[in-house]
Amino acid sequence: MTVKQIRAFLAVAQSLSFAVACERLHLSQSALSLTIKALEEGLGGRLFTRNTRNVALTAEGESLLPLARRLIADWDNAEDELRQRFTLQRGRVTLAAMPSFAGNLLPPILKTFRARYPKVNVTVNDVINEQVLEMVRDRQVELGVAFEPTQSSSLEFTPLYIDRFVAVVPLDSPLTERDDIDWQTLLKEPFITLQRPSTVRVMLEEHLQARGMKLPVEFESHQLATVGRMVASGLGVSAVPALCAGQMRELGARCITLRDPVVERAIGVLTTGHELSAAAQALFDILKAENLGERLS
């Protein structure tokens, strides 16, 4: 059965008139008769009895009528829902993002998205960088925001901006008088950082190792918020992406430009390369349009 055949059957069954059904469907009498004939041949029997005066449903036609009504209603509902999703009148998009991005730069982006598409719901998974990659790779989410992965990654990466690491020091430290600081000076202090296998920890170690330096780690944690609180309490210093500078200040620490070497890495959107849903594509476009680098400067 085709949708066209079921609509034709319903038009005749509800009006019990081929002439009236032709007007409703904008079909000729011959085209409607051929459609009904094809439906009956496909099903294996007659659905209508007809003569020059009357059209009536057979017993099989009577049994098909409620089913046909339900089929067409379901079809129309599905068609309407998909049309609304394509036109972003409804829908859902799932996103995974590093907590530092999800808690700092993402909210104003979502506000812009909601203003444009108020009927589209967004689910945000704020997980560590490594889990963002996994969720996108496993297609648990359509979009991910994370550091640029290694070249061996199978995911597509669209850079949004370059994030540069900054030093984090206690407010009562003599280092707060500086406008910038080099790594050699910073590493003379007790160092606090994230635990392995954090991407932030690995990036720091790789950059410093290339310069013959090593992190003198005395305290470590799984959460950047805990690192910030440790620094604010005077336990030591740290280095975090500039993305987290606002969070560090809220926790009571001071952020200073860090140099020699400059540690930086691209942050961007990860996808599998498959075509995105209309809702995900709309959010992706907003992410690309935002000048996120300026927000951090």
PDB file of C-alpha atoms in Angstrom:
ATOM      1  CA  MET A   1       0.000   0.000   0.000  1.00  0.00           C
ATOM      2  CA  THR A   2       1.143   3.535  -0.731  1.00  0.00           C
ATOM      3  CA  VAL A   3       0.127   6.713   1.040  1.00  0.00           C
ATOM      4  CA  LYS A   4      -1.491   7.890  -2.184  1.00  0.00           C
ATOM      5  CA  GLN A   5      -3.606   4.711  -2.352  1.00  0.00           C
ATOM      6  CA  ILE A   6      -4.692   4.955   1.295  1.00  0.00           C
ATOM      7  CA  ARG A   7      -5.667   8.621   0.871  1.00  0.00           C
ATOM      8  CA  ALA A   8      -7.699   7.673  -2.191  1.00  0.00           C
ATOM      9  CA  PHE A   9      -9.401   4.840  -0.294  1.00  0.00           C
ATOM     10  CA  LEU A  10     -10.269   7.179   2.597  1.00  0.00           C
ATOM     11  CA  ALA A  11     -11.664   9.858   0.296  1.00  0.00           C
ATOM     12  CA  VAL A  12     -14.025   7.352  -1.357  1.00  0.00           C
ATOM     13  CA  ALA A  13     -14.885   5.514   1.891  1.00  0.00           C
ATOM     14  CA  GLN A  14     -15.775   8.711   3.760  1.00  0.00           C
ATOM     15  CA  SER A  15     -17.868  10.238   0.940  1.00  0.00           C
ATOM     16  CA  LEU A  16     -19.079   7.007  -0.693  1.00  0.00           C
ATOM     17  CA  SER A  17     -18.805   8.929  -3.937  1.00  0.00           C
ATOM     18  CA  PHE A  18     -16.072   8.732  -6.565  1.00  0.00           C
ATOM     19  CA  ALA A  19     -17.093  12.144  -7.895  1.00  0.00           C
ATOM     20  CA  VAL A  20     -16.761  13.836  -4.499  1.00  0.00           C
ATOM     21  CA  ALA A  21     -13.487  12.007  -3.832  1.00  0.00           C
ATOM     22  CA  CYS A  22     -12.107  13.220  -7.176  1.00  0.00           C
ATOM     23  CA  GLU A  23     -12.822  16.836  -6.180  1.00  0.00           C
ATOM     24  CA  ARG A  24     -11.141  16.414  -2.768  1.00  0.00           C
ATOM     25  CA  LEU A  25      -8.034  14.777  -4.227  1.00  0.00           C
ATOM     26  CA  HIS A  26      -7.906  16.877  -7.406  1.00  0.00           C
ATOM     27  CA  LEU A  27      -7.794  13.717  -9.510  1.00  0.00           C
ATOM     28  CA  SER A  28      -9.641  12.657 -12.626  1.00  0.00           C
ATOM     29  CA  GLN A  29     -12.218   9.864 -12.398  1.00  0.00           C
ATOM     30  CA  SER A  30      -9.983   7.490 -14.354  1.00  0.00           C
ATOM     31  CA  ALA A  31      -6.901   8.244 -12.198  1.00  0.00           C
ATOM     32  CA  LEU A  32      -8.862   7.633  -8.983  1.00  0.00           C
ATOM     33  CA  SER A  33     -10.365   4.403 -10.337  1.00  0.00           C
ATOM     34  CA  LEU A  34      -6.909   3.124 -11.324  1.00  0.00           C
ATOM     35  CA  THR A  35      -5.535   3.975  -7.869  1.00  0.00           C
ATOM     36  CA  ILE A  36      -8.319   2.097  -6.095  1.00  0.00           C
ATOM     37  CA  LYS A  37      -7.962  -0.830  -8.506  1.00  0.00           C
ATOM     38  CA  ALA A  38      -4.210  -1.038  -7.827  1.00  0.00           C
ATOM     39  CA  LEU A  39      -4.861  -1.013  -4.069  1.00  0.00           C
ATOM     40  CA  GLU A  40      -7.445  -3.767  -4.336  1.00  0.00           C
ATOM     41  CA  GLU A  41      -5.185  -5.890  -6.549  1.00  0.00           C
ATOM     42  CA  GLY A  42      -2.327  -5.433  -4.133  1.00  0.00           C
ATOM     43  CA  LEU A  43      -4.455  -6.516  -1.178  1.00  0.00           C
ATOM     44  CA  GLY A  44      -6.128  -9.357  -3.065  1.00  0.00           C
ATOM     45  CA  GLY A  45      -9.792  -8.377  -3.059  1.00  0.00           C
ATOM     46  CA  ARG A  46     -12.489  -5.736  -3.500  1.00  0.00           C
ATOM     47  CA  LEU A  47     -12.863  -2.897  -0.970  1.00  0.00           C
ATOM     48  CA  PHE A  48     -15.957  -1.343  -2.568  1.00  0.00           C
ATOM     49  CA  THR A  49     -19.114  -2.543  -4.250  1.00  0.00           C
ATOM     50  CA  ARG A  50     -20.403  -0.090  -6.806  1.00  0.00           C
ATOM     51  CA  ASN A  51     -23.062   0.340  -9.449  1.00  0.00           C
ATOM     52  CA  THR A  52     -24.324   3.302 -11.415  1.00  0.00           C
ATOM     53  CA  ARG A  53     -26.069   4.705  -8.341  1.00  0.00           C
ATOM     54  CA  ASN A  54     -24.271   3.613  -5.177  1.00  0.00           C
ATOM     55  CA  VAL A  55     -20.825   2.995  -3.687  1.00  0.00           C
ATOM     56  CA  ALA A  56     -20.534   0.882  -0.534  1.00  0.00           C
ATOM     57  CA  LEU A  57     -17.727  -0.642   1.484  1.00  0.00           C
ATOM     58  CA  THR A  58     -17.259  -4.399   1.491  1.00  0.00           C
ATOM     59  CA  ALA A  59     -16.643  -6.162   4.801  1.00  0.00           C
ATOM     60  CA  GLU A  60     -12.908  -5.973   4.090  1.00  0.00           C
ATOM     61  CA  GLY A  61     -13.262  -2.286   3.273  1.00  0.00           C
ATOM     62  CA  GLU A  62     -15.020  -1.705   6.590  1.00  0.00           C
ATOM     63  CA  SER A  63     -12.165  -3.389   8.451  1.00  0.00           C
ATOM     64  CA  LEU A  64      -9.577  -1.341   6.563  1.00  0.00           C
ATOM     65  CA  LEU A  65     -11.267   2.014   7.263  1.00  0.00           C
ATOM     66  CA  PRO A  66     -10.151   2.562  10.924  1.00  0.00           C
ATOM     67  CA  LEU A  67      -6.681   1.254  10.100  1.00  0.00           C
ATOM     68  CA  ALA A  68      -6.407   3.628   7.151  1.00  0.00           C
ATOM     69  CA  ARG A  69      -7.485   6.570   9.285  1.00  0.00           C
ATOM     70  CA  ARG A  70      -4.826   5.726  11.878  1.00  0.00           C
ATOM     71  CA  LEU A  71      -2.125   5.196   9.249  1.00  0.00           C
ATOM     72  CA  ILE A  72      -2.785   8.540   7.596  1.00  0.00           C
ATOM     73  CA  ALA A  73      -2.953  10.342  10.947  1.00  0.00           C
ATOM     74  CA  ASP A  74       0.389   8.821  11.974  1.00  0.00           C
ATOM     75  CA  TRP A  75       1.904   9.696   8.609  1.00  0.00           C
ATOM     76  CA  ASP A  76       0.687  13.292   8.761  1.00  0.00           C
ATOM     77  CA  ASN A  77       1.925  13.659  12.349  1.00  0.00           C
ATOM     78  CA  ALA A  78       5.353  12.299  11.417  1.00  0.00           C
ATOM     79  CA  GLU A  79       5.529  14.553   8.374  1.00  0.00           C
ATOM     80  CA  ASP A  80       4.543  17.577  10.448  1.00  0.00           C
ATOM     81  CA  GLU A  81       7.072  16.773  13.181  1.00  0.00           C
ATOM     82  CA  LEU A  82       9.923  16.365  10.696  1.00  0.00           C
ATOM     83  CA  ARG A  83       8.970  19.589   8.935  1.00  0.00           C
ATOM     84  CA  GLN A  84       9.049  21.397  12.269  1.00  0.00           C
ATOM     85  CA  ARG A  85      12.454  19.888  13.054  1.00  0.00           C
ATOM     86  CA  PHE A  86      13.876  20.911   9.688  1.00  0.00           C
ATOM     87  CA  THR A  87      12.525  24.437  10.151  1.00  0.00           C
ATOM     88  CA  LEU A  88      13.736  24.452  13.802  1.00  0.00           C
ATOM     89  CA  GLN A  89      10.247  24.965  15.208  1.00  0.00           C
ATOM     90  CA  ARG A  90      11.017  22.012  17.469  1.00  0.00           C
ATOM     91  CA  GLY A  91      13.824  19.524  18.082  1.00  0.00           C
ATOM     92  CA  ARG A  92      16.762  18.699  20.319  1.00  0.00           C
ATOM     93  CA  VAL A  93      20.526  18.958  20.049  1.00  0.00           C
ATOM     94  CA  THR A  94      23.046  17.169  22.267  1.00  0.00           C
ATOM     95  CA  LEU A  95      26.451  18.651  23.024  1.00  0.00           C
ATOM     96  CA  ALA A  96      29.486  17.586  25.043  1.00  0.00           C
ATOM     97  CA  ALA A  97      31.926  20.244  26.257  1.00  0.00           C
ATOM     98  CA  MET A  98      34.812  20.585  28.664  1.00  0.00           C
ATOM     99  CA  PRO A  99      33.549  21.962  32.011  1.00  0.00           C
ATOM    100  CA  SER A 100      35.749  25.053  31.621  1.00  0.00           C
ATOM    101  CA  PHE A 101      34.057  25.854  28.293  1.00  0.00           C
ATOM    102  CA  ALA A 102      30.589  24.745  29.393  1.00  0.00           C
ATOM    103  CA  GLY A 103      30.714  26.945  32.484  1.00  0.00           C
ATOM    104  CA  ASN A 104      32.337  30.042  30.974  1.00  0.00           C
ATOM    105  CA  LEU A 105      31.778  30.597  27.259  1.00  0.00           C
ATOM    106  CA  LEU A 106      28.856  28.317  26.472  1.00  0.00           C
ATOM    107  CA  PRO A 107      25.990  30.009  28.424  1.00  0.00           C
ATOM    108  CA  PRO A 108      25.923  33.241  26.341  1.00  0.00           C
ATOM    109  CA  ILE A 109      26.126  31.131  23.169  1.00  0.00           C
ATOM    110  CA  LEU A 110      23.124  29.096  24.307  1.00  0.00           C
ATOM    111  CA  LYS A 111      21.282  32.325  25.087  1.00  0.00           C
ATOM    112  CA  THR A 112      21.769  33.429  21.477  1.00  0.00           C
ATOM    113  CA  PHE A 113      20.635  30.004  20.260  1.00  0.00           C
ATOM    114  CA  ARG A 114      17.509  30.049  22.430  1.00  0.00           C
ATOM    115  CA  ALA A 115      16.597  33.555  21.247  1.00  0.00           C
ATOM    116  CA  ARG A 116      16.646  32.331  17.630  1.00  0.00           C
ATOM    117  CA  TYR A 117      15.171  28.859  18.168  1.00  0.00           C
ATOM    118  CA  PRO A 118      13.036  28.946  21.329  1.00  0.00           C
ATOM    119  CA  LYS A 119      11.391  25.560  20.663  1.00  0.00           C
ATOM    120  CA  VAL A 120      14.654  23.594  20.286  1.00  0.00           C
ATOM    121  CA  ASN A 121      15.939  21.951  23.463  1.00  0.00           C
ATOM    122  CA  VAL A 122      19.651  21.579  24.215  1.00  0.00           C
ATOM    123  CA  THR A 123      21.311  18.892  26.345  1.00  0.00           C
ATOM    124  CA  VAL A 124      24.817  19.783  27.575  1.00  0.00           C
ATOM    125  CA  ASN A 125      27.173  17.108  28.875  1.00  0.00           C
ATOM    126  CA  ASP A 126      29.997  18.860  30.732  1.00  0.00           C
ATOM    127  CA  VAL A 127      32.706  16.203  30.839  1.00  0.00           C
ATOM    128  CA  ILE A 128      36.499  16.144  30.725  1.00  0.00           C
ATOM    129  CA  ASN A 129      38.268  16.590  27.400  1.00  0.00           C
ATOM    130  CA  GLU A 130      38.877  12.862  26.877  1.00  0.00           C
ATOM    131  CA  GLN A 131      35.198  12.023  27.429  1.00  0.00           C
ATOM    132  CA  VAL A 132      34.127  14.697  24.944  1.00  0.00           C
ATOM    133  CA  LEU A 133      36.064  12.853  22.238  1.00  0.00           C
ATOM    134  CA  GLU A 134      34.583   9.511  23.290  1.00  0.00           C
ATOM    135  CA  MET A 135      30.995  10.784  23.293  1.00  0.00           C
ATOM    136  CA  VAL A 136      31.349  12.288  19.816  1.00  0.00           C
ATOM    137  CA  ARG A 137      33.134   9.198  18.487  1.00  0.00           C
ATOM    138  CA  ASP A 138      30.423   6.899  19.905  1.00  0.00           C
ATOM    139  CA  ARG A 139      27.736   9.235  18.503  1.00  0.00           C
ATOM    140  CA  GLN A 140      26.220   9.801  21.951  1.00  0.00           C
ATOM    141  CA  VAL A 141      26.271  13.523  21.060  1.00  0.00           C
ATOM    142  CA  GLU A 142      26.341  15.346  17.726  1.00  0.00           C
ATOM    143  CA  LEU A 143      28.775  18.092  18.746  1.00  0.00           C
ATOM    144  CA  GLY A 144      31.734  18.285  21.086  1.00  0.00           C
ATOM    145  CA  VAL A 145      33.855  21.240  22.208  1.00  0.00           C
ATOM    146  CA  ALA A 146      37.384  20.336  23.254  1.00  0.00           C
ATOM    147  CA  PHE A 147      41.081  20.839  22.607  1.00  0.00           C
ATOM    148  CA  GLU A 148      42.283  19.877  19.151  1.00  0.00           C
ATOM    149  CA  PRO A 149      42.885  16.109  19.163  1.00  0.00           C
ATOM    150  CA  THR A 150      45.980  14.383  17.827  1.00  0.00           C
ATOM    151  CA  GLN A 151      46.334  13.840  14.096  1.00  0.00           C
ATOM    152  CA  SER A 152      45.456  10.165  14.539  1.00  0.00           C
ATOM    153  CA  SER A 153      41.910  11.060  15.606  1.00  0.00           C
ATOM    154  CA  SER A 154      39.105  10.000  13.248  1.00  0.00           C
ATOM    155  CA  LEU A 155      37.005  13.020  14.230  1.00  0.00           C
ATOM    156  CA  GLU A 156      36.642  16.255  12.272  1.00  0.00           C
ATOM    157  CA  PHE A 157      37.866  19.341  14.124  1.00  0.00           C
ATOM    158  CA  THR A 158      36.759  22.914  13.390  1.00  0.00           C
ATOM    159  CA  PRO A 159      38.907  25.412  15.349  1.00  0.00           C
ATOM    160  CA  LEU A 160      37.118  28.227  17.172  1.00  0.00           C
ATOM    161  CA  TYR A 161      40.068  30.043  18.781  1.00  0.00           C
ATOM    162  CA  ILE A 162      43.528  29.524  20.256  1.00  0.00           C
ATOM    163  CA  ASP A 163      43.624  29.265  24.049  1.00  0.00           C
ATOM    164  CA  ARG A 164      46.817  30.250  25.837  1.00  0.00           C
ATOM    165  CA  PHE A 165      47.802  29.088  29.313  1.00  0.00           C
ATOM    166  CA  VAL A 166      48.081  31.669  32.093  1.00  0.00           C
ATOM    167  CA  ALA A 167      49.768  31.486  35.487  1.00  0.00           C
ATOM    168  CA  VAL A 168      47.562  31.305  38.596  1.00  0.00           C
ATOM    169  CA  VAL A 169      48.987  32.672  41.859  1.00  0.00           C
ATOM    170  CA  PRO A 170      47.607  33.557  45.321  1.00  0.00           C
ATOM    171  CA  LEU A 171      46.490  37.151  45.824  1.00  0.00           C
ATOM    172  CA  ASP A 172      49.112  37.713  48.532  1.00  0.00           C
ATOM    173  CA  SER A 173      52.000  36.392  46.410  1.00  0.00           C
ATOM    174  CA  PRO A 174      54.782  38.826  45.382  1.00  0.00           C
ATOM    175  CA  LEU A 175      54.217  37.506  41.834  1.00  0.00           C
ATOM    176  CA  THR A 176      50.939  39.437  41.618  1.00  0.00           C
ATOM    177  CA  GLU A 177      52.932  42.622  41.033  1.00  0.00           C
ATOM    178  CA  ARG A 178      54.083  41.296  37.658  1.00  0.00           C
ATOM    179  CA  ASP A 179      52.336  41.873  34.331  1.00  0.00           C
ATOM    180  CA  ASP A 180      53.764  38.613  33.014  1.00  0.00           C
ATOM    181  CA  ILE A 181      55.901  35.759  34.256  1.00  0.00           C
ATOM    182  CA  ASP A 182      58.201  33.147  32.723  1.00  0.00           C
ATOM    183  CA  TRP A 183      58.025  29.439  33.495  1.00  0.00           C
ATOM    184  CA  GLN A 184      61.406  29.323  35.196  1.00  0.00           C
ATOM    185  CA  THR A 185      60.197  31.818  37.797  1.00  0.00           C
ATOM    186  CA  LEU A 186      56.788  30.184  38.213  1.00  0.00           C
ATOM    187  CA  LEU A 187      58.255  26.712  38.740  1.00  0.00           C
ATOM    188  CA  LYS A 188      60.258  27.886  41.725  1.00  0.00           C
ATOM    189  CA  GLU A 189      56.950  27.804  43.612  1.00  0.00           C
ATOM    190  CA  PRO A 190      55.087  24.649  44.734  1.00  0.00           C
ATOM    191  CA  PHE A 191      53.035  23.590  41.719  1.00  0.00           C
ATOM    192  CA  ILE A 192      49.395  22.477  41.727  1.00  0.00           C
ATOM    193  CA  THR A 193      47.799  20.872  38.686  1.00  0.00           C
ATOM    194  CA  LEU A 194      45.316  18.292  37.408  1.00  0.00           C
ATOM    195  CA  GLN A 195      45.933  14.578  37.694  1.00  0.00           C
ATOM    196  CA  ARG A 196      46.841  12.426  34.713  1.00  0.00           C
ATOM    197  CA  PRO A 197      45.485  11.580  32.188  1.00  0.00           C
ATOM    198  CA  SER A 198      44.081  15.115  32.002  1.00  0.00           C
ATOM    199  CA  THR A 199      44.778  16.770  28.652  1.00  0.00           C
ATOM    200  CA  VAL A 200      45.801  19.957  30.491  1.00  0.00           C
ATOM    201  CA  ARG A 201      48.404  18.041  32.524  1.00  0.00           C
ATOM    202  CA  VAL A 202      49.747  16.221  29.448  1.00  0.00           C
ATOM    203  CA  MET A 203      50.001  19.460  27.436  1.00  0.00           C
ATOM    204  CA  LEU A 204      51.975  21.200  30.175  1.00  0.00           C
ATOM    205  CA  GLU A 205      54.366  18.316  30.617  1.00  0.00           C
ATOM    206  CA  GLU A 206      54.985  17.946  26.874  1.00  0.00           C
ATOM    207  CA  HIS A 207      55.689  21.666  26.334  1.00  0.00           C
ATOM    208  CA  LEU A 208      58.008  21.911  29.321  1.00  0.00           C
ATOM    209  CA  GLN A 209      59.813  18.676  28.554  1.00  0.00           C
ATOM    210  CA  ALA A 210      60.651  20.068  25.109  1.00  0.00           C
ATOM    211  CA  ARG A 211      62.403  22.936  26.932  1.00  0.00           C
ATOM    212  CA  GLY A 212      64.184  20.655  29.398  1.00  0.00           C
ATOM    213  CA  MET A 213      61.883  21.588  32.275  1.00  0.00           C
ATOM    214  CA  LYS A 214      59.761  19.472  34.598  1.00  0.00           C
ATOM    215  CA  LEU A 215      56.647  20.198  36.636  1.00  0.00           C
ATOM    216  CA  PRO A 216      57.471  20.146  40.390  1.00  0.00           C
ATOM    217  CA  VAL A 217      53.986  18.866  41.257  1.00  0.00           C
ATOM    218  CA  GLU A 218      53.207  18.972  44.983  1.00  0.00           C
ATOM    219  CA  PHE A 219      49.410  18.946  44.862  1.00  0.00           C
ATOM    220  CA  GLU A 220      47.071  17.527  42.212  1.00  0.00           C
ATOM    221  CA  SER A 221      43.332  17.163  41.756  1.00  0.00           C
ATOM    222  CA  HIS A 222      40.751  15.954  39.255  1.00  0.00           C
ATOM    223  CA  GLN A 223      38.927  19.311  39.177  1.00  0.00           C
ATOM    224  CA  LEU A 224      40.143  22.748  38.111  1.00  0.00           C
ATOM    225  CA  ALA A 225      37.909  24.319  40.746  1.00  0.00           C
ATOM    226  CA  THR A 226      39.840  22.446  43.429  1.00  0.00           C
ATOM    227  CA  VAL A 227      43.142  23.545  41.877  1.00  0.00           C
ATOM    228  CA  GLY A 228      41.948  27.156  42.001  1.00  0.00           C
ATOM    229  CA  ARG A 229      40.923  26.887  45.655  1.00  0.00           C
ATOM    230  CA  MET A 230      44.284  25.369  46.567  1.00  0.00           C
ATOM    231  CA  VAL A 231      46.101  28.264  44.866  1.00  0.00           C
ATOM    232  CA  ALA A 232      43.811  30.837  46.509  1.00  0.00           C
ATOM    233  CA  SER A 233      44.554  29.329  49.929  1.00  0.00           C
ATOM    234  CA  GLY A 234      48.288  29.799  49.383  1.00  0.00           C
ATOM    235  CA  LEU A 235      49.346  26.183  48.818  1.00  0.00           C
ATOM    236  CA  GLY A 236      51.163  27.011  45.588  1.00  0.00           C
ATOM    237  CA  VAL A 237      50.775  28.169  41.998  1.00  0.00           C
ATOM    238  CA  SER A 238      49.344  26.656  38.828  1.00  0.00           C
ATOM    239  CA  ALA A 239      48.844  27.181  35.104  1.00  0.00           C
ATOM    240  CA  VAL A 240      45.467  26.843  33.388  1.00  0.00           C
ATOM    241  CA  PRO A 241      43.940  27.693  29.992  1.00  0.00           C
ATOM    242  CA  ALA A 242      42.891  31.356  29.739  1.00  0.00           C
ATOM    243  CA  LEU A 243      39.373  29.974  29.354  1.00  0.00           C
ATOM    244  CA  CYS A 244      39.435  29.311  33.109  1.00  0.00           C
ATOM    245  CA  ALA A 245      40.819  32.707  34.157  1.00  0.00           C
ATOM    246  CA  GLY A 246      37.419  34.050  35.210  1.00  0.00           C
ATOM    247  CA  GLN A 247      36.767  30.971  37.314  1.00  0.00           C
ATOM    248  CA  MET A 248      40.180  31.297  38.970  1.00  0.00           C
ATOM    249  CA  ARG A 249      39.494  34.945  39.848  1.00  0.00           C
ATOM    250  CA  GLU A 250      36.118  34.020  41.335  1.00  0.00           C
ATOM    251  CA  LEU A 251      37.885  31.465  43.529  1.00  0.00           C
ATOM    252  CA  GLY A 252      40.211  34.162  44.874  1.00  0.00           C
ATOM    253  CA  ALA A 253      43.365  33.728  42.757  1.00  0.00           C
ATOM    254  CA  ARG A 254      45.171  36.049  40.326  1.00  0.00           C
ATOM    255  CA  CYS A 255      45.950  35.185  36.692  1.00  0.00           C
ATOM    256  CA  ILE A 256      49.125  36.447  34.979  1.00  0.00           C
ATOM    257  CA  THR A 257      50.329  36.182  31.375  1.00  0.00           C
ATOM    258  CA  LEU A 258      52.700  33.227  31.054  1.00  0.00           C
ATOM    259  CA  ARG A 259      55.675  33.087  28.663  1.00  0.00           C
ATOM    260  CA  ASP A 260      58.910  31.255  27.824  1.00  0.00           C
ATOM    261  CA  PRO A 261      57.500  28.969  26.613  1.00  0.00           C
ATOM    262  CA  VAL A 262      54.041  30.074  25.518  1.00  0.00           C
ATOM    263  CA  VAL A 263      51.745  27.082  25.920  1.00  0.00           C
ATOM    264  CA  GLU A 264      48.709  27.252  23.672  1.00  0.00           C
ATOM    265  CA  ARG A 265      46.352  24.967  21.783  1.00  0.00           C
ATOM    266  CA  ALA A 266      43.302  25.292  19.576  1.00  0.00           C
ATOM    267  CA  ILE A 267      39.842  24.726  21.037  1.00  0.00           C
ATOM    268  CA  GLY A 268      37.114  23.848  18.594  1.00  0.00           C
ATOM    269  CA  VAL A 269      34.109  21.767  17.594  1.00  0.00           C
ATOM    270  CA  LEU A 270      34.368  18.030  17.080  1.00  0.00           C
ATOM    271  CA  THR A 271      32.029  16.067  14.809  1.00  0.00           C
ATOM    272  CA  THR A 272      32.058  12.596  13.258  1.00  0.00           C
ATOM    273  CA  GLY A 273      31.833  13.968   9.727  1.00  0.00           C
ATOM    274  CA  HIS A 274      28.258  12.723   9.257  1.00  0.00           C
ATOM    275  CA  GLU A 275      25.585  15.216   8.276  1.00  0.00           C
ATOM    276  CA  LEU A 276      24.264  17.034  11.332  1.00  0.00           C
ATOM    277  CA  SER A 277      20.620  17.433  12.259  1.00  0.00           C
ATOM    278  CA  ALA A 278      19.130  20.842  11.495  1.00  0.00           C
ATOM    279  CA  ALA A 279      19.262  21.788  15.189  1.00  0.00           C
ATOM    280  CA  ALA A 280      22.887  20.703  15.625  1.00  0.00           C
ATOM    281  CA  GLN A 281      23.902  22.531  12.458  1.00  0.00           C
ATOM    282  CA  ALA A 282      22.260  25.714  13.713  1.00  0.00           C
ATOM    283  CA  LEU A 283      24.174  25.530  17.012  1.00  0.00           C
ATOM    284  CA  PHE A 284      27.388  24.710  15.137  1.00  0.00           C
ATOM    285  CA  ASP A 285      26.923  27.823  12.974  1.00  0.00           C
ATOM    286  CA  ILE A 286      26.466  30.030  16.052  1.00  0.00           C
ATOM    287  CA  LEU A 287      29.584  28.565  17.674  1.00  0.00           C
ATOM    288  CA  LYS A 288      31.613  29.347  14.546  1.00  0.00           C
ATOM    289  CA  ALA A 289      30.200  32.864  14.282  1.00  0.00           C
ATOM    290  CA  GLU A 290      31.118  33.854  17.859  1.00  0.00           C
ATOM    291  CA  ASN A 291      34.482  35.607  18.259  1.00  0.00           C
ATOM    292  CA  LEU A 292      35.462  33.635  21.332  1.00  0.00           C
ATOM    293  CA  GLY A 293      39.103  34.709  21.286  1.00  0.00           C
ATOM    294  CA  GLU A 294      38.092  38.314  21.943  1.00  0.00           C
ATOM    295  CA  ARG A 295      36.037  37.279  24.969  1.00  0.00           C
ATOM    296  CA  LEU A 296      39.151  35.881  26.623  1.00  0.00           C
ATOM    297  CA  SER A 297      41.371  38.893  25.950  1.00  0.00           C
TER     298      SER A 297
END
